Coordinates of C-alpha atoms in Angstrom, one line a residue:
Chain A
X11 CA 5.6 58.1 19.6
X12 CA 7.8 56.0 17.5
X13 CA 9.9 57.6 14.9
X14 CA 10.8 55.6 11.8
X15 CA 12.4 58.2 10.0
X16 CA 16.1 59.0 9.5
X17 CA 17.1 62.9 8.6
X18 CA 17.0 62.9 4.6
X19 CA 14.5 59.8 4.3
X20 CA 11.5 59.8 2.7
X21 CA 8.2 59.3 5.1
X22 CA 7.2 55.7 4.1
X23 CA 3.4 55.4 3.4
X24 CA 1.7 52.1 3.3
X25 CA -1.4 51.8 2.1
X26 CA -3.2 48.4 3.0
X27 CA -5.6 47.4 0.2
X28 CA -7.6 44.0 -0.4
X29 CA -10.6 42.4 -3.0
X30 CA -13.2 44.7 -2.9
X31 CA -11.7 47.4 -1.4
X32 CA -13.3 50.9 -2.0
X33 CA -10.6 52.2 -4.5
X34 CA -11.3 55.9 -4.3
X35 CA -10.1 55.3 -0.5
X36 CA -6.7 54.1 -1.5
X37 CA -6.1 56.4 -4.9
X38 CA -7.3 59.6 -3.2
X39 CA -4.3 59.8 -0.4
X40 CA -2.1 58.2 -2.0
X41 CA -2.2 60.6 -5.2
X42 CA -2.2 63.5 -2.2
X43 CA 0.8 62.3 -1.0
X44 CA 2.7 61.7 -4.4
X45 CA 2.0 65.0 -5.0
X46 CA 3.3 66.5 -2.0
X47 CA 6.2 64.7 -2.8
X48 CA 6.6 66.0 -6.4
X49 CA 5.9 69.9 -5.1
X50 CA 8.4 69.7 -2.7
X51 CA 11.0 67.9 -5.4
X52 CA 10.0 70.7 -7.8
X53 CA 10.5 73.6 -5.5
X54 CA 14.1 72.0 -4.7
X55 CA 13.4 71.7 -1.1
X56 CA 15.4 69.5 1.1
X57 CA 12.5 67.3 2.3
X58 CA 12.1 64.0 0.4
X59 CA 8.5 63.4 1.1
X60 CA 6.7 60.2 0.9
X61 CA 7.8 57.0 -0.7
X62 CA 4.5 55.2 -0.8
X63 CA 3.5 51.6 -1.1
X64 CA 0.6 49.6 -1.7
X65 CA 0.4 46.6 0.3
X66 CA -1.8 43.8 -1.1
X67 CA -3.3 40.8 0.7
X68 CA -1.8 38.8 -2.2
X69 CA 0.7 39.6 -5.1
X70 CA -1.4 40.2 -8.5
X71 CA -4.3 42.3 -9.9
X72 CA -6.7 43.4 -7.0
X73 CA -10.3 44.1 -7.8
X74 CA -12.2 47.2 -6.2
X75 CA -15.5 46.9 -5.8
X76 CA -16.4 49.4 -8.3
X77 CA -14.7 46.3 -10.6
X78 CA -11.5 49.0 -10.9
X79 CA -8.4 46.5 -11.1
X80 CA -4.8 47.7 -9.5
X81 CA -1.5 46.5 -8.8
X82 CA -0.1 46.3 -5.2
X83 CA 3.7 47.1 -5.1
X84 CA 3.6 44.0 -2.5
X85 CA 1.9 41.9 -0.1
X86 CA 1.7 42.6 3.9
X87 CA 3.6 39.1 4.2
X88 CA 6.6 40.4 2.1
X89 CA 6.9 43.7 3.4
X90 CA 9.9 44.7 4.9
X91 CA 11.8 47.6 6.3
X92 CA 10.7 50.7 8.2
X93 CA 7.5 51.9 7.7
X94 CA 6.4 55.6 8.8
X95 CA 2.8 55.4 8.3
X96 CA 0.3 52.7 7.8
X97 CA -3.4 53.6 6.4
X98 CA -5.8 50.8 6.3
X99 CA -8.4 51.3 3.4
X100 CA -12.2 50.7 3.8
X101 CA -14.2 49.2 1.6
X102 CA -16.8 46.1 1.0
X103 CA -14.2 43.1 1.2
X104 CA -12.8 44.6 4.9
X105 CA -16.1 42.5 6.2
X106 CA -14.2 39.3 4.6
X107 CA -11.0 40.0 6.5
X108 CA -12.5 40.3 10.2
X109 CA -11.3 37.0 11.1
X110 CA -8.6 36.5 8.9
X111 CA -6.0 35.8 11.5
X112 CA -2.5 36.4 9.3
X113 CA -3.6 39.6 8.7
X114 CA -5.2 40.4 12.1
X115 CA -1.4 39.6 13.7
X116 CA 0.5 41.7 10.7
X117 CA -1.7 44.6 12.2
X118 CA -0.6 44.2 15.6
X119 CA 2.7 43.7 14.9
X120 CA 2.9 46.9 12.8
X121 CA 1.2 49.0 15.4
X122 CA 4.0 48.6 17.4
X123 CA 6.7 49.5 14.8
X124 CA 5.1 52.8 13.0
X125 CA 4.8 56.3 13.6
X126 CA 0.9 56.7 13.1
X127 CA -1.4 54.4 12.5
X128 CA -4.5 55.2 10.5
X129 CA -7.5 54.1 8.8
X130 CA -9.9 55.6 5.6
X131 CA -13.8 54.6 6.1
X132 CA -14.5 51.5 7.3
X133 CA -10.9 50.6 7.4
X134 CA -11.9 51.1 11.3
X135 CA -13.3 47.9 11.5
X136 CA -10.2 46.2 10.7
X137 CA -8.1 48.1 13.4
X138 CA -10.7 47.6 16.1
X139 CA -10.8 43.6 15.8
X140 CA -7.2 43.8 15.9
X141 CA -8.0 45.6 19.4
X142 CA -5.6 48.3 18.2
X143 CA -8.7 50.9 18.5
X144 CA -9.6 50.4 22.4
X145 CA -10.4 53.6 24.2
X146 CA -8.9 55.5 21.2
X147 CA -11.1 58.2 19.3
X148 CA -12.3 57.2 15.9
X149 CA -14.3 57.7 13.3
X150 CA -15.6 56.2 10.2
X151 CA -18.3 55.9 6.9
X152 CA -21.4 57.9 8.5
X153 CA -23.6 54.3 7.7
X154 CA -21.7 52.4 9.7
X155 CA -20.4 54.3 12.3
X156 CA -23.4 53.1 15.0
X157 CA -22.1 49.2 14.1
X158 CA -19.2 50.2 15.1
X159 CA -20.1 51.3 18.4
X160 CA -22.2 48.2 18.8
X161 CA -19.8 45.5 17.9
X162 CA -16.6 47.1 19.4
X163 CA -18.0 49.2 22.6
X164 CA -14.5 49.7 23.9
X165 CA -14.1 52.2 20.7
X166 CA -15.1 55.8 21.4
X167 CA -17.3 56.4 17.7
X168 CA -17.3 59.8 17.1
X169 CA -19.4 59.0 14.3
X170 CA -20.1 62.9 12.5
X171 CA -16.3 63.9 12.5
X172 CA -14.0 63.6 8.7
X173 CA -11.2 62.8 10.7
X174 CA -10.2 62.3 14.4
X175 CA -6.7 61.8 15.9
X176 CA -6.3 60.3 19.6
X177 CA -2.4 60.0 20.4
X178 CA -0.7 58.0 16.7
X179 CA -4.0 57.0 15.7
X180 CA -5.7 58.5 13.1
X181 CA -9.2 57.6 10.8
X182 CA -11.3 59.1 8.8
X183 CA -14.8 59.1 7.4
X184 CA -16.3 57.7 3.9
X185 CA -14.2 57.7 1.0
X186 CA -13.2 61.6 0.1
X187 CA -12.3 62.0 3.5
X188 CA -9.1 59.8 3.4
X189 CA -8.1 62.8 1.2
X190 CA -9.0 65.0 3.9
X191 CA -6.9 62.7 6.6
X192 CA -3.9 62.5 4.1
X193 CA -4.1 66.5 4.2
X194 CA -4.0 66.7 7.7
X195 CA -0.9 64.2 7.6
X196 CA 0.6 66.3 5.0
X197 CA 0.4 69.3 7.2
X198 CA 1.8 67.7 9.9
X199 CA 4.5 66.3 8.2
X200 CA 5.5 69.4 6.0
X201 CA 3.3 72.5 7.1
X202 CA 0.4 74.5 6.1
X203 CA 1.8 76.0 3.0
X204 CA 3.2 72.4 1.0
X205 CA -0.7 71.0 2.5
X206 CA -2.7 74.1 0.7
X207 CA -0.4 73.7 -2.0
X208 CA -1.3 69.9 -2.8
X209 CA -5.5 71.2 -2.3
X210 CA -4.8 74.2 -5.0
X211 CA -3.2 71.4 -6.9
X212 CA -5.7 68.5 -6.6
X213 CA -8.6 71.0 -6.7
X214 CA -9.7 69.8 -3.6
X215 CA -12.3 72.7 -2.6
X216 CA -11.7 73.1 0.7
X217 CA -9.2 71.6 3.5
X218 CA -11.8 70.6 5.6
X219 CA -10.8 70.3 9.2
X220 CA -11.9 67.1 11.6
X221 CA -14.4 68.4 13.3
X222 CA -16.7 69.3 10.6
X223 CA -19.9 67.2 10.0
X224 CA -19.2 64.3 7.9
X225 CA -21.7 65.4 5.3
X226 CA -24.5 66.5 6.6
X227 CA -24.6 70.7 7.0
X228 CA -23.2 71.3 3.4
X229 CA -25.3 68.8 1.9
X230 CA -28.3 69.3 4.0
X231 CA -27.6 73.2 2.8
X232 CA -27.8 72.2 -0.7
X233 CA -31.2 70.4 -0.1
X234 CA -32.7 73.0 2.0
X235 CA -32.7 75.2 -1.2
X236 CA -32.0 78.3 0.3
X237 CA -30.1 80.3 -2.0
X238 CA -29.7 83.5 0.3
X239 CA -27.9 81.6 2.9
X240 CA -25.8 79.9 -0.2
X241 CA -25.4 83.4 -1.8
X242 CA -23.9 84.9 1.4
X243 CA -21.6 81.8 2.1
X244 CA -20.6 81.9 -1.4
X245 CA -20.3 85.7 -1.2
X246 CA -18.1 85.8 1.9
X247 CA -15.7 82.7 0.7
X248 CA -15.1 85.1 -2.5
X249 CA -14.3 88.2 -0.8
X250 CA -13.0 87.8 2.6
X251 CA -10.9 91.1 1.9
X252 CA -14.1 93.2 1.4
X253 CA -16.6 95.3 3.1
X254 CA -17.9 92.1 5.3
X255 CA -19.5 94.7 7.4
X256 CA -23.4 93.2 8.7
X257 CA -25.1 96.1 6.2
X258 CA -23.0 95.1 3.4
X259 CA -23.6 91.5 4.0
X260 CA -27.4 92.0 4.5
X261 CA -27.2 93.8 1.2
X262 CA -25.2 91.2 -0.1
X263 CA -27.7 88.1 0.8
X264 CA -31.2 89.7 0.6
X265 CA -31.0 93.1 -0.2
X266 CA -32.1 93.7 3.2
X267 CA -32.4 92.6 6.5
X268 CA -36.0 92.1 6.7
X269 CA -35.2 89.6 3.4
X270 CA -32.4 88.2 5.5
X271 CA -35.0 87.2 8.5
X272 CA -37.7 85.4 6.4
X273 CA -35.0 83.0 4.9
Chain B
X15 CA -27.0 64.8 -29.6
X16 CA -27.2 61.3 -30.5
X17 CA -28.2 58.6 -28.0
X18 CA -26.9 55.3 -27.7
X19 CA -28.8 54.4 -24.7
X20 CA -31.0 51.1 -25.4
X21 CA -34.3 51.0 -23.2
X22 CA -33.0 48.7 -20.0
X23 CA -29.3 49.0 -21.1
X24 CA -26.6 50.3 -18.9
X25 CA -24.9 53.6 -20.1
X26 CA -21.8 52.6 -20.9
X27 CA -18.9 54.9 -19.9
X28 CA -15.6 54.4 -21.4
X29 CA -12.4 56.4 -19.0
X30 CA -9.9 57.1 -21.5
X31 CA -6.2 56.3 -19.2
X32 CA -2.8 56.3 -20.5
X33 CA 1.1 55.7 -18.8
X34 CA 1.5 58.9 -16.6
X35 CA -2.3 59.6 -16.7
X36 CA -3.8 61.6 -12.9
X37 CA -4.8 58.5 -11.6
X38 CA -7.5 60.5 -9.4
X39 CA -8.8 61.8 -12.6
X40 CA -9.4 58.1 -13.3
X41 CA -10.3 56.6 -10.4
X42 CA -12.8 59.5 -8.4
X43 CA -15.3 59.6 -11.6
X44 CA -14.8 56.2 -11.8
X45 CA -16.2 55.5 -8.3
X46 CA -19.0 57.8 -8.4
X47 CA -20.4 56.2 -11.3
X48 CA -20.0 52.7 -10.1
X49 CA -21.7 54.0 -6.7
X50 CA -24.5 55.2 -8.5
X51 CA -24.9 52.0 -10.2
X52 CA -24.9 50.1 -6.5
X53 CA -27.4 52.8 -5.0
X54 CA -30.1 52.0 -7.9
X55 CA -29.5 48.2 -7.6
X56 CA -30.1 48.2 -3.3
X57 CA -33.1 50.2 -4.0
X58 CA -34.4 48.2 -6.5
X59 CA -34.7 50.6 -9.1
X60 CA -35.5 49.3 -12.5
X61 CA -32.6 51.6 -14.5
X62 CA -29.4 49.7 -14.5
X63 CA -27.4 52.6 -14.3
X64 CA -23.8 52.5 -15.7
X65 CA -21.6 50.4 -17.5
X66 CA -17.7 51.2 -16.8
X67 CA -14.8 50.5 -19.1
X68 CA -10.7 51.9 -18.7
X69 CA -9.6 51.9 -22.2
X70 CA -6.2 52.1 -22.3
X71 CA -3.5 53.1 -25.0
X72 CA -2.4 49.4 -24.7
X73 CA -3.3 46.0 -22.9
X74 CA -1.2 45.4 -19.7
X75 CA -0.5 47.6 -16.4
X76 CA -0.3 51.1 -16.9
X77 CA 1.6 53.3 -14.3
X78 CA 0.0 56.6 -13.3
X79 CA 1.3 59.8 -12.8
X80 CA 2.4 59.2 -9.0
X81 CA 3.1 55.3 -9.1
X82 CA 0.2 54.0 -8.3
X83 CA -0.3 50.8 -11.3
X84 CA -3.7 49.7 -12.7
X85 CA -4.9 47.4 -15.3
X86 CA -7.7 48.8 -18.3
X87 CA -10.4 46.7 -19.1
X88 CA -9.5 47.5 -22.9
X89 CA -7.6 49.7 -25.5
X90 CA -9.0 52.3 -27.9
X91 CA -8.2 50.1 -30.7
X92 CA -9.9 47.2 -29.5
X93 CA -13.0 49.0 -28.0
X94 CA -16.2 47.6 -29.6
X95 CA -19.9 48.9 -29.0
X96 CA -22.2 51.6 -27.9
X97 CA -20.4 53.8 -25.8
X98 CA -22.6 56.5 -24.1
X99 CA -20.0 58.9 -22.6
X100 CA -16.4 58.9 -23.1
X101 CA -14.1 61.2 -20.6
X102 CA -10.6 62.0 -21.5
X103 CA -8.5 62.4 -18.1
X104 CA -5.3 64.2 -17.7
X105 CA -2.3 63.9 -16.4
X106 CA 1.3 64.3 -17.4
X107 CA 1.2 62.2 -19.7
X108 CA -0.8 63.6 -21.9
X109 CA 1.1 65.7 -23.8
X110 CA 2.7 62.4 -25.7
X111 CA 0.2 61.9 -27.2
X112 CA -0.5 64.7 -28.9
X113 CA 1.0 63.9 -31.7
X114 CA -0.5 60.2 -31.7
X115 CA -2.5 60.2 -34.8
X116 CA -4.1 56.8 -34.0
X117 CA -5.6 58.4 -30.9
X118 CA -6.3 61.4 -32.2
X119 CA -8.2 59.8 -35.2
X120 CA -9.9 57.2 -32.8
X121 CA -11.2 60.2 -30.6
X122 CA -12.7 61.9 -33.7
X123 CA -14.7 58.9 -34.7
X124 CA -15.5 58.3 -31.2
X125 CA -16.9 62.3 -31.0
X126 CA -19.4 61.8 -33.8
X127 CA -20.6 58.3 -31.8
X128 CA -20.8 59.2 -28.6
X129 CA -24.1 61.2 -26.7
X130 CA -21.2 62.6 -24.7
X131 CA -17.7 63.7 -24.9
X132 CA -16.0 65.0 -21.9
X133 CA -12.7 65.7 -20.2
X134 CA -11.3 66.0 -17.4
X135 CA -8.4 68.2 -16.2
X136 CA -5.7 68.5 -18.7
X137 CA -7.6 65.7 -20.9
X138 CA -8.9 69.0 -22.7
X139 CA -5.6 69.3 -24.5
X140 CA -6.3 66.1 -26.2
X141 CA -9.9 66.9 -27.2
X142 CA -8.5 70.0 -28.2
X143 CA -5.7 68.7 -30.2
X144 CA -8.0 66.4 -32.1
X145 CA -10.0 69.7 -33.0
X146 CA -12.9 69.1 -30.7
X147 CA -13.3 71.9 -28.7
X148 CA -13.4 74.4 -31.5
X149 CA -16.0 77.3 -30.6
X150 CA -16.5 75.6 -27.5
X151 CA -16.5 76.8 -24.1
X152 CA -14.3 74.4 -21.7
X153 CA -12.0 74.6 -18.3
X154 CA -9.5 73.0 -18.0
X155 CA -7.2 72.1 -14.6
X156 CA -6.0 76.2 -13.1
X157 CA -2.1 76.3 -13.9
X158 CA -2.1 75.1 -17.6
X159 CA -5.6 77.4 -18.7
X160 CA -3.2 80.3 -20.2
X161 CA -1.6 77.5 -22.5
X162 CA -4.7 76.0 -23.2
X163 CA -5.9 79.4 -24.6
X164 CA -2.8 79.9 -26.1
X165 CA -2.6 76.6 -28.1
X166 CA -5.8 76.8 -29.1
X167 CA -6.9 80.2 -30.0
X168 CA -10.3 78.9 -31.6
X169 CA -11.0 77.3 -27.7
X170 CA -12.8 79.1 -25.5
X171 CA -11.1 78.8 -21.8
X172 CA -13.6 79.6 -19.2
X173 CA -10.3 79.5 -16.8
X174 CA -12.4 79.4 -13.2
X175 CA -14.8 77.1 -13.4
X176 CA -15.2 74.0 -12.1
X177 CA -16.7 72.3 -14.8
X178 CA -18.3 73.7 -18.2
X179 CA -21.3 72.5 -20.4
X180 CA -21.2 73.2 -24.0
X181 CA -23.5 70.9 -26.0
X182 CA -22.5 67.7 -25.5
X183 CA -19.2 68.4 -24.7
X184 CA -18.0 68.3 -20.9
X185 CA -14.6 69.4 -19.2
X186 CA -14.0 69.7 -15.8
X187 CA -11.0 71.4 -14.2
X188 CA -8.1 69.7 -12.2
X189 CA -8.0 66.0 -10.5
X190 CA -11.0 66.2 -7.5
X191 CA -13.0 68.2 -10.0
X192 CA -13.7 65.1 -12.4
X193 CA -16.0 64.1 -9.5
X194 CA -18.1 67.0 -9.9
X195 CA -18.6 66.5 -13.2
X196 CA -19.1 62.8 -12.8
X197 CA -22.0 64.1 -10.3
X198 CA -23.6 66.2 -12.8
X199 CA -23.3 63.8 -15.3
X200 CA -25.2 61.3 -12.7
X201 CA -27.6 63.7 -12.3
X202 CA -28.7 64.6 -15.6
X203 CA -28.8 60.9 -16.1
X204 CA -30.8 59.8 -12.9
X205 CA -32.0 63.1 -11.5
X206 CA -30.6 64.9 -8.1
X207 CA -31.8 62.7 -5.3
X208 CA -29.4 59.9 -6.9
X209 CA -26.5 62.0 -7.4
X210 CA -26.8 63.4 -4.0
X211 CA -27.1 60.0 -2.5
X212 CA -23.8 59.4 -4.3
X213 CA -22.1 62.3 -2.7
X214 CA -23.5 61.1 0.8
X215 CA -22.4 57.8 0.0
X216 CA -18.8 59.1 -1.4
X217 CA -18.9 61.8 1.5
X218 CA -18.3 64.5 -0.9
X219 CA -18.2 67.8 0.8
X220 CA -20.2 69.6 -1.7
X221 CA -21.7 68.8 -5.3
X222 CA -20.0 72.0 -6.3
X223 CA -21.7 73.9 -9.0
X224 CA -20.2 74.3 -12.7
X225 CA -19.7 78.2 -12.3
X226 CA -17.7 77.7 -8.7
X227 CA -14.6 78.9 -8.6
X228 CA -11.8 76.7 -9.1
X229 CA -10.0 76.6 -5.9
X230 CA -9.4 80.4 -5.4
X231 CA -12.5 81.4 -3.2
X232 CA -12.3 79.0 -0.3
X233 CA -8.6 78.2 -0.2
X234 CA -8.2 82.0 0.2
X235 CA -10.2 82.2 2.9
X236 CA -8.3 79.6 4.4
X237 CA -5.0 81.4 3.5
X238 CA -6.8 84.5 4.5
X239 CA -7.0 83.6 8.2
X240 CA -10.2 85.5 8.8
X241 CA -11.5 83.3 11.8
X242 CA -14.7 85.8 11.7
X243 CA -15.6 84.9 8.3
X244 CA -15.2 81.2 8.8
X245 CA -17.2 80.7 11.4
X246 CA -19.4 82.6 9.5
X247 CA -19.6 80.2 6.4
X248 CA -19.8 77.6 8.7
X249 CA -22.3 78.5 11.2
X250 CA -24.8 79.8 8.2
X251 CA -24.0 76.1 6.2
X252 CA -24.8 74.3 10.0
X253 CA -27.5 76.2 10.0
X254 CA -29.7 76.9 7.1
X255 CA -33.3 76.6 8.8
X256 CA -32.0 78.5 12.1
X257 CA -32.1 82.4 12.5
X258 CA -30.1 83.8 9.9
X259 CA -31.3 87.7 10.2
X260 CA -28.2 90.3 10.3
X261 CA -28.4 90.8 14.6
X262 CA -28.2 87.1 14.8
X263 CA -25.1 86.5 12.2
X264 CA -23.7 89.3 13.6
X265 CA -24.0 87.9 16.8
X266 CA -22.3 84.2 15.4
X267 CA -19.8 86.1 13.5
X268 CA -18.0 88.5 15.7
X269 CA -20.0 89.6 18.5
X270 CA -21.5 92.6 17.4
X271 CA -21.3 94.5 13.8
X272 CA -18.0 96.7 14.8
X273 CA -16.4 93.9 15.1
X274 CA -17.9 92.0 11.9
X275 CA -16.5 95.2 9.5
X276 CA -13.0 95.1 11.6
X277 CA -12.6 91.5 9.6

């Protein structure tokens, strides 16, 4: 594994946007990074943290495809100097860059210069034409993850994980889950404690770890509409310091046990 | 609670940003509205779903909180039209501008024109400021509550919730939680099956309820290190339509009941 850092330097971030990228994929790590960066600047620690950058295809406004219009601090052509860590966004307009050659060779290139190299939703399919995803564990947006499979069998598709990591590659499922990857970074980079930290601060409800289901248990929970099983889950997230004995969580979820059964 | 919804007419929903504004505050509602919009358009649905507009405090790039640059579609002086909902966002930069009496102003003619008013995360101190919130029950993002309470003595700081109802008015506590808020706003609008396709599509963990806590329950339990109890919460969320009687949690959680109450 490369290292691109120096003792003192900030971890350099770049975060490769386009037209029609999804822009929740590229605001939601880079805002957990910045504020990593300004926790750790606030507590006076040593550590620098991130210096991030958002790498255009072009110089000037980018649209999102929610219409959303940003600013890229510059373009993948023009960037220079060392770069730590390089996430490729997902989005609509990815489809649009498949053959784009100029950027196709910029990814290869980089893949051989940075630290880890990662990707947010279907920011996969950008890596994997570039051939940068063969035999590597991956995963990506839940509705595309069996195209994925299809058009690039030399990818391992774990398609129900919110992030995966094989060797410096790292990618993550739909959207929120970029924050979830950029967490992971986080405590990797600068422990468990600055990484819960930046979720207490973000109000991110809960760290989740990559081998949870993308969406489907809490959401299938929700529609199952089975509010024992969310009272005790509820219930046991608020007190894990309390009587979590099987009588006082029977009591807890159903008043009894026999309640419990017929959920 | 006045309506400014036209049959066949987009709701329009104006993001109040700023310099120094939580650009996650922006950006995350932001999505989930426009998602919402592209979910009833593939399915053909005959409601148009939203109209999005970032007002500004002037034309041009504005810089967020961490860096990150975006462009607003307008400014509140130049803002024209219906607007449905209007959400304040926070950020650091907030506090300038409570003492800007064209803002201020503009938000209290916007209050009595809008079917909604809403903020999210330290946007409160703004609604408060402009003596919108008085009597009414809000949250606000977890470390600046107390001052919130404090400042405004006639607010009423519901400190741990996630987001808070109170007539029309909507607040929603730190950064990720403006998404919530956005999904109950999407669902009051178009009902739960579109709002939970949104958070499927978004990969949202969980459509958190309003009365959640803020971040203390399941970030404790993380912090807590209480394997038992994790695998607990996550085996009874995997699992909602499985066995859930107290010999068969038991049995997931820690073996037998001894070693559940030894958690």
């Amino acid at each position: 594994m490369k290292r691109s850092k120096r003792p003192g330097e900030a971890l350099r971030v770049a975060l490769f946007a386009y037209p029609e990228v999804q822009a929740l994929d590229l605001s939601g790590p880079l805002e957990m990074f910045a504020r990593a960066t300004r926790l750790l600047r606030d507590e006076g620690r040593t550590h620098p943290g991130y210096s991030l950058a958002v790498v255009g295809t072009r110089a000037g406004p980018i649209r999102s495809s929610s219409g959303f219009r940003f600013l890229p601090d510059t373009t993948f052509g023009a960037l220079r100097g060392r770069i730590d860590t390089l996430l490729v966004l997902g989005g609509l307009g990815v489809n649009a860059l498949l053959d784009d050659q100029a950027v196709l060779g910029w990814l290869r290139r980089m893949a051989g210069r940075v630290r880890r190299l990662g990707s947010v939703c279907t920011g996969t399919f950008l890596l994997a034409e570039a051939g940068l995803l063969d035999g590597r564990a991956v995963t990506t947006h839940w509705s595309r993850a069996a195209e994925l499979a299809r058009r690039y069998p030399r990818v391992r598709v774990e398609q129900d994980r919110i992030w995966v990591r094989d060797g410096n590659v790292y990618s993550s499922a739909g959207v929120s889950a970029g924050m979830d990857l950029a967490l992971a970074l986080i405590e990797e980079d600068l422990g468990a404690e600055v990484a819960l930290a930046v979720a207490r601060a973000m109000v991110v409800y809960l760290r989740r770890p990559g081998d949870q289901s993308q969406y489907s248990a809490p959401l299938r929970l929700q529609a199952a509409q089975t509010p024992s099983v969310r009272e005790l889950v509820a219930w046991a997230a608020e007190h894990p310091a309390a009587d979590l004995s099987v009588p006082a969580l029977a009591r807890r979820v159903g008043k009894s046990a026999r309640h419990l059964t017929r959920v």
